């Protein structure tokens, strides 16, 4: 406000330049505010994914999957969990006007990567059981009847 009273004799281009400068600062502040509002939701989503996939590795329904593959899910969950804890600690130390420690985009990428990796492993189909003697015998009986 003071600037306008100090520069009453300026040309329109100077005012337009100052307006663009102020709009750029406003845009930066608005983005930071949106980040701070949505980061908490995305952190909760990442933590939920970590909990879900870590628990899935011990579920009996996935006992057909190799232990090494299940262990890789646990390791990735632990890695993401450490990253989130460090990010939350760093964010607590920052002021609201400083750049956030974690962004929504980073959280979405990490959640998506974890989900994709874990889903590929956990969606591995169960091996088909070997054919039993009765099934083989039934097939032979049908062939003999024809």
Coordinates of N, CA, C and O in Angstrom, one line a residue:
X1 N 0.8 -1.2 0.0 CA 0.0 0.0 0.0 C 0.9 1.2 0.0 O 0.6 2.2 -0.8
X2 N 1.9 1.3 0.8 CA 2.8 2.4 0.9 C 3.5 2.6 -0.5 O 3.7 3.8 -0.9
X3 N 3.8 1.6 -1.1 CA 4.5 1.7 -2.4 C 3.6 2.5 -3.4 O 4.2 3.3 -4.1
X4 N 2.3 2.3 -3.4 CA 1.5 3.1 -4.4 C 1.5 4.6 -4.1 O 1.5 5.4 -5.0
X5 N 1.6 5.0 -2.8 CA 1.6 6.4 -2.5 C 3.0 7.0 -2.7 O 3.1 8.2 -3.0
X6 N 4.0 6.2 -2.7 CA 5.4 6.7 -3.0 C 5.7 6.7 -4.4 O 6.6 7.4 -4.8
X7 N 4.9 6.1 -5.3 CA 5.1 6.1 -6.7 C 3.9 6.6 -7.5 O 3.4 5.9 -8.4
X8 N 3.4 7.7 -7.1 CA 2.2 8.3 -7.8 C 2.5 8.7 -9.2 O 1.6 8.8 -10.0
X9 N 3.7 9.0 -9.6 CA 4.0 9.6 -10.9 C 4.5 8.5 -11.9 O 4.9 8.9 -13.0
X10 N 4.4 7.3 -11.5 CA 4.9 6.2 -12.4 C 3.9 5.9 -13.6 O 2.8 6.2 -13.5
X11 N 4.5 5.3 -14.6 CA 3.8 4.9 -15.8 C 3.0 3.6 -15.5 O 3.3 2.9 -14.5
X12 N 2.0 3.3 -16.3 CA 1.2 2.1 -16.1 C 2.0 0.8 -16.1 O 1.6 -0.1 -15.4
X13 N 3.1 0.8 -16.9 CA 3.9 -0.5 -17.0 C 4.5 -0.8 -15.6 O 4.6 -2.0 -15.3
X14 N 4.9 0.2 -14.9 CA 5.4 0.0 -13.5 C 4.4 -0.7 -12.6 O 4.7 -1.6 -11.9
X15 N 3.2 -0.2 -12.7 CA 2.1 -0.7 -11.9 C 1.7 -2.1 -12.3 O 1.5 -3.0 -11.4
X16 N 1.7 -2.4 -13.6 CA 1.5 -3.7 -14.1 C 2.6 -4.7 -13.6 O 2.3 -5.8 -13.2
X17 N 3.8 -4.3 -13.7 CA 4.9 -5.1 -13.2 C 4.8 -5.4 -11.7 O 5.0 -6.6 -11.3
X18 N 4.4 -4.4 -10.9 CA 4.3 -4.6 -9.5 C 3.1 -5.5 -9.2 O 3.1 -6.4 -8.3
X19 N 2.0 -5.4 -10.0 CA 0.8 -6.3 -9.8 C 1.2 -7.7 -10.1 O 0.8 -8.7 -9.4
X20 N 2.0 -8.0 -11.2 CA 2.4 -9.3 -11.5 C 3.3 -9.9 -10.4 O 3.2 -11.1 -10.1
X21 N 4.2 -9.1 -9.8 CA 5.0 -9.5 -8.7 C 4.2 -9.9 -7.5 O 4.4 -11.0 -6.9
X22 N 3.2 -9.1 -7.2 CA 2.3 -9.5 -6.1 C 1.5 -10.7 -6.3 O 1.2 -11.5 -5.4
X23 N 1.0 -10.9 -7.6 CA 0.2 -12.0 -7.9 C 1.1 -13.3 -7.8 O 0.6 -14.4 -7.4
X24 N 2.3 -13.2 -8.2 CA 3.2 -14.4 -8.1 C 3.4 -14.8 -6.7 O 3.4 -16.0 -6.3
X25 N 3.6 -13.8 -5.8 CA 3.7 -14.1 -4.3 C 2.4 -14.7 -3.8 O 2.5 -15.7 -3.0
X26 N 1.3 -14.2 -4.2 CA 0.0 -14.7 -3.8 C -0.1 -16.2 -4.2 O -0.6 -17.0 -3.5
X27 N 0.2 -16.4 -5.5 CA 0.1 -17.8 -6.0 C 1.0 -18.8 -5.2 O 0.6 -19.9 -4.9
X28 N 2.2 -18.3 -4.9 CA 3.1 -19.2 -4.1 C 2.5 -19.5 -2.7 O 2.5 -20.6 -2.2
X29 N 1.9 -18.5 -2.1 CA 1.3 -18.6 -0.8 C 0.1 -19.5 -0.8 O -0.1 -20.4 0.0
X30 N -0.7 -19.4 -1.9 CA -1.9 -20.2 -2.0 C -1.5 -21.7 -2.2 O -2.1 -22.6 -1.7
X31 N -0.4 -21.9 -3.0 CA 0.0 -23.3 -3.3 C 0.5 -23.9 -2.0 O 0.2 -25.1 -1.7
X32 N 1.3 -23.1 -1.2 CA 1.8 -23.6 0.1 C 0.7 -24.0 1.0 O 0.7 -25.0 1.7
X33 N -0.4 -23.1 1.1 CA -1.5 -23.4 1.9 C -2.2 -24.7 1.5 O -2.6 -25.5 2.3
X34 N -2.4 -24.9 0.2 CA -3.1 -26.1 -0.3 C -2.2 -27.3 0.0 O -2.8 -28.3 0.4
X35 N -0.9 -27.2 -0.1 CA 0.0 -28.3 0.2 C -0.2 -28.7 1.7 O -0.4 -29.9 2.0
X36 N -0.2 -27.7 2.6 CA -0.3 -28.0 4.0 C -1.7 -28.6 4.4 O -1.7 -29.5 5.2
X37 N -2.7 -28.2 3.7 CA -4.0 -28.7 3.9 C -4.2 -30.2 3.5 O -4.8 -31.0 4.2
X38 N -3.6 -30.5 2.4 CA -3.8 -31.9 1.8 C -2.7 -32.9 2.2 O -2.9 -34.1 2.0
X39 N -1.6 -32.4 2.7 CA -0.5 -33.3 3.0 C -0.9 -34.3 4.1 O -0.6 -35.5 4.0
X40 N -1.7 -33.8 5.1 CA -2.1 -34.7 6.2 C -2.9 -35.9 5.6 O -2.7 -37.0 6.1
X41 N -3.8 -35.6 4.7 CA -4.6 -36.7 4.1 C -3.8 -37.7 3.4 O -4.0 -38.9 3.5
X42 N -2.8 -37.2 2.7 CA -1.9 -38.1 1.9 C -1.0 -38.9 2.8 O -0.7 -40.0 2.5
X43 N -0.5 -38.3 3.9 CA 0.3 -39.0 4.8 C -0.5 -40.2 5.4 O -0.1 -41.3 5.6
X44 N -1.8 -39.9 5.8 CA -2.7 -40.9 6.3 C -2.9 -42.1 5.3 O -2.9 -43.2 5.6
X45 N -3.0 -41.7 4.0 CA -3.2 -42.7 3.0 C -1.9 -43.6 2.8 O -2.0 -44.8 2.7
X46 N -0.8 -43.0 2.9 CA 0.5 -43.7 2.8 C 0.6 -44.6 4.0 O 1.0 -45.8 3.8
X47 N 0.4 -44.1 5.2 CA 0.5 -45.0 6.4 C -0.5 -46.1 6.3 O -0.2 -47.2 6.7
X48 N -1.7 -45.9 5.8 CA -2.7 -47.0 5.7 C -2.2 -48.0 4.7 O -2.4 -49.2 4.9
X49 N -1.6 -47.6 3.6 CA -1.1 -48.5 2.6 C 0.1 -49.3 3.2 O 0.1 -50.6 3.0
X50 N 0.9 -48.7 3.9 CA 2.0 -49.4 4.6 C 1.5 -50.5 5.5 O 1.9 -51.6 5.5
X51 N 0.5 -50.1 6.4 CA -0.1 -51.0 7.3 C -0.7 -52.2 6.6 O -0.6 -53.4 7.0
X52 N -1.5 -51.9 5.6 CA -2.2 -52.9 4.8 C -1.3 -53.9 4.2 O -1.4 -55.1 4.4
X53 N -0.3 -53.5 3.5 CA 0.6 -54.4 2.8 C 1.6 -55.1 3.7 O 1.9 -56.3 3.5
X54 N 2.0 -54.5 4.8 CA 2.8 -55.2 5.8 C 2.0 -56.3 6.5 O 2.6 -57.4 6.7
X55 N 0.8 -56.0 6.8 CA -0.1 -57.1 7.4 C -0.4 -58.2 6.4 O -0.5 -59.4 6.7
X56 N -0.5 -57.8 5.1 CA -0.8 -58.8 4.1 C 0.3 -59.9 3.9 O 0.1 -61.0 3.5
X57 N 1.6 -59.5 4.2 CA 2.7 -60.4 4.0 C 2.6 -61.5 5.0 O 3.3 -62.6 4.8
X58 N 1.9 -61.4 6.1 CA 1.8 -62.5 7.1 C 0.5 -63.2 7.0 O 0.3 -64.2 7.7
X59 N -0.4 -62.8 6.1 CA -1.7 -63.5 6.0 C -1.5 -64.9 5.3 O -0.7 -65.1 4.4
X60 N -2.3 -65.8 5.8 CA -2.2 -67.2 5.3 C -2.6 -67.3 3.9 O -2.1 -68.2 3.2
X61 N -3.4 -66.4 3.4 CA -3.9 -66.5 2.0 C -2.7 -66.3 1.0 O -2.8 -66.7 -0.2
X62 N -1.7 -65.7 1.4 CA -0.5 -65.4 0.5 C 0.7 -66.4 0.8 O 1.8 -66.1 0.5
X63 N 0.4 -67.5 1.4 CA 1.5 -68.4 1.8 C 2.1 -69.1 0.6 O 3.2 -69.7 0.7
X64 N 1.5 -69.0 -0.6 CA 2.0 -69.6 -1.8 C 3.1 -68.7 -2.5 O 3.8 -69.2 -3.3
X65 N 3.2 -67.5 -2.0 CA 4.2 -66.6 -2.6 C 5.5 -66.8 -1.9 O 5.6 -67.0 -0.7
X66 N 6.6 -66.6 -2.7 CA 8.0 -66.8 -2.1 C 8.2 -65.9 -1.0 O 7.8 -64.7 -1.1
X67 N 8.9 -66.4 0.0 CA 9.2 -65.5 1.2 C 10.1 -64.3 0.8 O 9.9 -63.3 1.4
X68 N 10.9 -64.5 -0.2 CA 11.8 -63.3 -0.6 C 10.9 -62.2 -1.1 O 11.2 -61.0 -0.9
X69 N 9.9 -62.6 -1.9 CA 9.0 -61.5 -2.5 C 8.3 -60.8 -1.3 O 8.1 -59.6 -1.4
X70 N 7.7 -61.6 -0.4 CA 7.0 -61.0 0.7 C 7.9 -60.1 1.6 O 7.5 -59.1 2.0
X71 N 9.2 -60.6 1.7 CA 10.2 -59.8 2.5 C 10.5 -58.5 1.8 O 10.7 -57.5 2.4
X72 N 10.5 -58.5 0.4 CA 10.7 -57.2 -0.3 C 9.6 -56.2 0.0 O 9.8 -55.0 0.0
X73 N 8.4 -56.7 0.1 CA 7.2 -55.8 0.5 C 7.5 -55.2 1.9 O 7.3 -54.0 2.1
X74 N 7.9 -56.0 2.8 CA 8.1 -55.6 4.2 C 9.2 -54.5 4.2 O 9.1 -53.5 4.8
X75 N 10.3 -54.8 3.4 CA 11.4 -53.8 3.4 C 11.0 -52.5 2.8 O 11.3 -51.4 3.3
X76 N 10.2 -52.6 1.7 CA 9.7 -51.3 1.1 C 8.7 -50.6 2.0 O 8.8 -49.3 2.1
X77 N 7.9 -51.3 2.8 CA 7.0 -50.7 3.8 C 7.8 -50.0 4.8 O 7.5 -48.9 5.2
X78 N 8.9 -50.7 5.3 CA 9.7 -50.1 6.3 C 10.4 -48.8 5.8 O 10.6 -47.8 6.5
X79 N 10.9 -48.9 4.6 CA 11.6 -47.8 4.0 C 10.6 -46.5 3.9 O 11.0 -45.4 4.2
X80 N 9.4 -46.8 3.4 CA 8.4 -45.7 3.3 C 8.0 -45.2 4.7 O 7.8 -44.0 4.9
X81 N 7.9 -46.0 5.7 CA 7.6 -45.6 7.0 C 8.7 -44.7 7.6 O 8.3 -43.7 8.3
X82 N 9.9 -45.1 7.4 CA 11.0 -44.2 7.9 C 11.0 -42.9 7.2 O 11.1 -41.8 7.9
X83 N 10.7 -42.9 5.9 CA 10.7 -41.6 5.2 C 9.5 -40.7 5.7 O 9.7 -39.5 5.9
X84 N 8.4 -41.3 6.0 CA 7.3 -40.5 6.5 C 7.6 -39.9 7.8 O 7.3 -38.8 8.1
X85 N 8.2 -40.7 8.7 CA 8.5 -40.3 10.1 C 9.5 -39.1 10.0 O 9.4 -38.1 10.7
X86 N 10.5 -39.2 9.1 CA 11.5 -38.2 9.0 C 10.9 -36.9 8.4 O 11.2 -35.8 8.8
X87 N 10.0 -37.1 7.4 CA 9.3 -35.9 6.9 C 8.4 -35.2 7.9 O 8.3 -34.0 7.9
X88 N 7.7 -36.0 8.7 CA 6.8 -35.4 9.7 C 7.6 -34.6 10.7 O 7.3 -33.5 11.2
X89 N 8.8 -35.2 11.1 CA 9.7 -34.5 12.1 C 10.2 -33.2 11.5 O 10.3 -32.2 12.1
X90 N 10.6 -33.3 10.2 CA 11.1 -32.1 9.5 C 10.0 -31.0 9.4 O 10.3 -29.8 9.6
X91 N 8.8 -31.5 9.1 CA 7.7 -30.5 9.0 C 7.4 -29.8 10.3 O 7.0 -28.6 10.3
X92 N 7.5 -30.5 11.4 CA 7.2 -29.9 12.7 C 8.1 -28.8 13.0 O 7.8 -27.9 13.7
X93 N 9.4 -28.9 12.5 CA 10.4 -27.9 12.8 C 10.2 -26.6 11.9 O 10.8 -25.6 12.2
X94 N 9.5 -26.8 10.8 CA 9.3 -25.7 9.9 C 8.2 -24.8 10.3 O 7.2 -25.2 10.9
X95 N 8.3 -23.5 9.8 CA 7.2 -22.5 10.0 C 6.2 -22.7 8.9 O 6.6 -23.2 7.8
X96 N 5.0 -22.2 9.1 CA 4.0 -22.3 8.0 C 4.3 -21.6 6.8 O 3.8 -21.9 5.7
X97 N 5.2 -20.6 6.8 CA 5.5 -19.8 5.6 C 6.7 -20.4 4.9 O 7.0 -20.0 3.8
X98 N 7.3 -21.5 5.4 CA 8.4 -22.1 4.8 C 7.9 -23.2 3.9 O 6.8 -23.7 4.0
X99 N 8.8 -23.6 2.9 CA 8.4 -24.7 2.0 C 8.2 -26.0 2.8 O 9.0 -26.3 3.6
X100 N 7.1 -26.7 2.5 CA 6.8 -27.9 3.3 C 7.9 -29.0 3.1 O 8.5 -29.1 2.0
X101 N 8.1 -29.8 4.1 CA 9.1 -30.9 4.0 C 8.6 -32.0 3.0 O 9.5 -32.6 2.4
X102 N 7.3 -32.2 3.0 CA 6.8 -33.2 2.0 C 5.7 -32.6 1.2 O 5.0 -31.7 1.7
X103 N 5.6 -33.0 0.0 CA 4.6 -32.4 -0.9 C 3.6 -33.5 -1.2 O 3.8 -34.7 -1.0
X104 N 2.4 -33.0 -1.6 CA 1.3 -34.0 -2.0 C 1.8 -34.9 -3.1 O 1.6 -36.1 -3.1
X105 N 2.5 -34.3 -4.1 CA 3.0 -35.1 -5.2 C 3.9 -36.2 -4.8 O 3.8 -37.3 -5.3
X106 N 4.8 -35.9 -3.9 CA 5.8 -36.9 -3.4 C 5.0 -38.0 -2.7 O 5.3 -39.2 -2.9
X107 N 4.1 -37.7 -1.9 CA 3.3 -38.7 -1.1 C 2.5 -39.5 -2.1 O 2.4 -40.8 -1.9
X108 N 1.9 -38.9 -3.1 CA 1.1 -39.7 -4.0 C 2.0 -40.7 -4.8 O 1.6 -41.8 -5.0
X109 N 3.1 -40.2 -5.2 CA 4.0 -41.0 -6.0 C 4.5 -42.2 -5.1 O 4.5 -43.4 -5.6
X110 N 4.8 -42.0 -3.9 CA 5.3 -43.0 -3.0 C 4.2 -44.0 -2.7 O 4.4 -45.2 -2.7
X111 N 3.0 -43.5 -2.5 CA 1.8 -44.4 -2.2 C 1.6 -45.3 -3.4 O 1.3 -46.5 -3.3
X112 N 1.5 -44.7 -4.6 CA 1.3 -45.4 -5.8 C 2.4 -46.4 -6.1 O 2.0 -47.6 -6.5
X113 N 3.6 -46.1 -5.9 CA 4.7 -47.0 -6.1 C 4.6 -48.2 -5.2 O 4.8 -49.4 -5.6
X114 N 4.3 -48.0 -3.9 CA 4.2 -49.0 -3.0 C 3.0 -49.9 -3.3 O 3.1 -51.2 -3.3
X115 N 1.9 -49.3 -3.7 CA 0.7 -50.1 -4.0 C 0.9 -51.0 -5.3 O 0.6 -52.1 -5.3
X116 N 1.6 -50.4 -6.3 CA 1.9 -51.1 -7.5 C 2.8 -52.3 -7.2 O 2.5 -53.4 -7.7
X117 N 3.9 -52.0 -6.5 CA 4.9 -53.1 -6.2 C 4.2 -54.2 -5.4 O 4.4 -55.4 -5.8
X118 N 3.5 -53.8 -4.4 CA 2.9 -54.9 -3.5 C 1.8 -55.6 -4.3 O 1.7 -56.8 -4.1
X119 N 1.0 -54.9 -5.0 CA -0.1 -55.6 -5.8 C 0.4 -56.6 -6.8 O -0.2 -57.7 -7.0
X120 N 1.5 -56.2 -7.5 CA 2.1 -57.2 -8.4 C 2.5 -58.5 -7.8 O 2.3 -59.6 -8.3
X121 N 3.1 -58.4 -6.6 CA 3.5 -59.6 -5.9 C 2.3 -60.3 -5.3 O 2.2 -61.5 -5.4
X122 N 1.4 -59.6 -4.6 CA 0.3 -60.2 -3.9 C -0.7 -60.8 -4.9 O -1.5 -61.7 -4.5
X123 N -0.8 -60.3 -6.1 CA -1.7 -60.8 -7.1 C -1.2 -62.0 -7.8 O -1.8 -62.5 -8.8
X124 N -0.1 -62.6 -7.4 CA 0.5 -63.8 -8.0 C -0.5 -64.9 -7.8 O -0.9 -65.2 -6.7
X125 N -0.9 -65.6 -8.9 CA -1.9 -66.6 -8.7 C -1.4 -67.8 -8.0 O -0.2 -68.1 -8.1
X126 N -2.3 -68.5 -7.3 CA -1.9 -69.7 -6.6 C -1.7 -70.8 -7.7 O -2.3 -70.9 -8.7
X127 N -0.7 -71.6 -7.4 CA -0.4 -72.7 -8.4 C -1.6 -73.7 -8.4 O -2.2 -73.9 -7.3
X128 N -1.9 -74.2 -9.5 CA -3.0 -75.2 -9.6 C -2.6 -76.5 -9.0 O -1.4 -76.9 -9.1
X129 N -3.5 -77.1 -8.2 CA -3.1 -78.4 -7.6 C -2.9 -79.4 -8.6 O -3.5 -79.4 -9.7
X130 N -2.0 -80.4 -8.4 CA -1.8 -81.4 -9.3 C -3.0 -82.3 -9.5 O -3.8 -82.4 -8.5
X131 N -3.3 -82.8 -10.7 CA -4.5 -83.6 -10.9 C -4.5 -84.8 -10.0 O -3.4 -85.5 -9.8
X132 N -5.6 -85.1 -9.4 CA -5.7 -86.3 -8.5 C -5.9 -87.5 -9.3 O -6.3 -87.5 -10.5
X133 N -5.8 -88.6 -8.7 CA -6.0 -89.9 -9.3 C -7.4 -90.1 -9.8 O -7.7 -90.7 -10.8
X134 N -8.4 -89.6 -9.0 CA -9.8 -89.8 -9.4 C -10.1 -89.0 -10.7 O -10.9 -89.5 -11.5
X135 N -9.5 -87.9 -10.8 CA -9.7 -87.1 -12.1 C -9.2 -87.8 -13.3 O -9.8 -87.9 -14.3
X136 N -8.0 -88.4 -13.1 CA -7.3 -89.1 -14.2 C -8.2 -90.3 -14.5 O -8.4 -90.7 -15.7
X137 N -8.7 -91.0 -13.5 CA -9.5 -92.2 -13.7 C -10.8 -91.8 -14.4 O -11.2 -92.6 -15.3
X138 N -11.4 -90.7 -14.1 CA -12.6 -90.3 -14.7 C -12.4 -90.0 -16.2 O -13.2 -90.3 -17.0
X139 N -11.3 -89.4 -16.5 CA -10.9 -89.0 -17.9 C -10.8 -90.3 -18.7 O -11.2 -90.5 -19.8
X140 N -10.1 -91.3 -18.1 CA -9.9 -92.6 -18.8 C -11.2 -93.3 -19.0 O -11.5 -93.9 -20.1
X141 N -12.1 -93.2 -18.0 CA -13.4 -93.9 -18.2 C -14.2 -93.2 -19.3 O -14.9 -93.9 -20.0
X142 N -14.2 -91.9 -19.4 CA -14.9 -91.2 -20.4 C -14.4 -91.6 -21.8 O -15.1 -91.8 -22.7
X143 N -13.0 -91.7 -21.9 CA -12.4 -92.0 -23.2 C -12.8 -93.4 -23.6 O -13.0 -93.7 -24.7
X144 N -12.8 -94.3 -22.6 CA -13.1 -95.7 -22.9 C -14.6 -95.8 -23.3 O -14.9 -96.7 -24.2
X145 N -15.5 -95.0 -22.8 CA -16.9 -95.1 -23.1 C -17.2 -94.6 -24.5 O -18.1 -95.1 -25.2
X146 N -16.4 -93.7 -25.0 CA -16.6 -93.2 -26.3 C -16.1 -94.1 -27.4 O -16.2 -94.7 -28.1

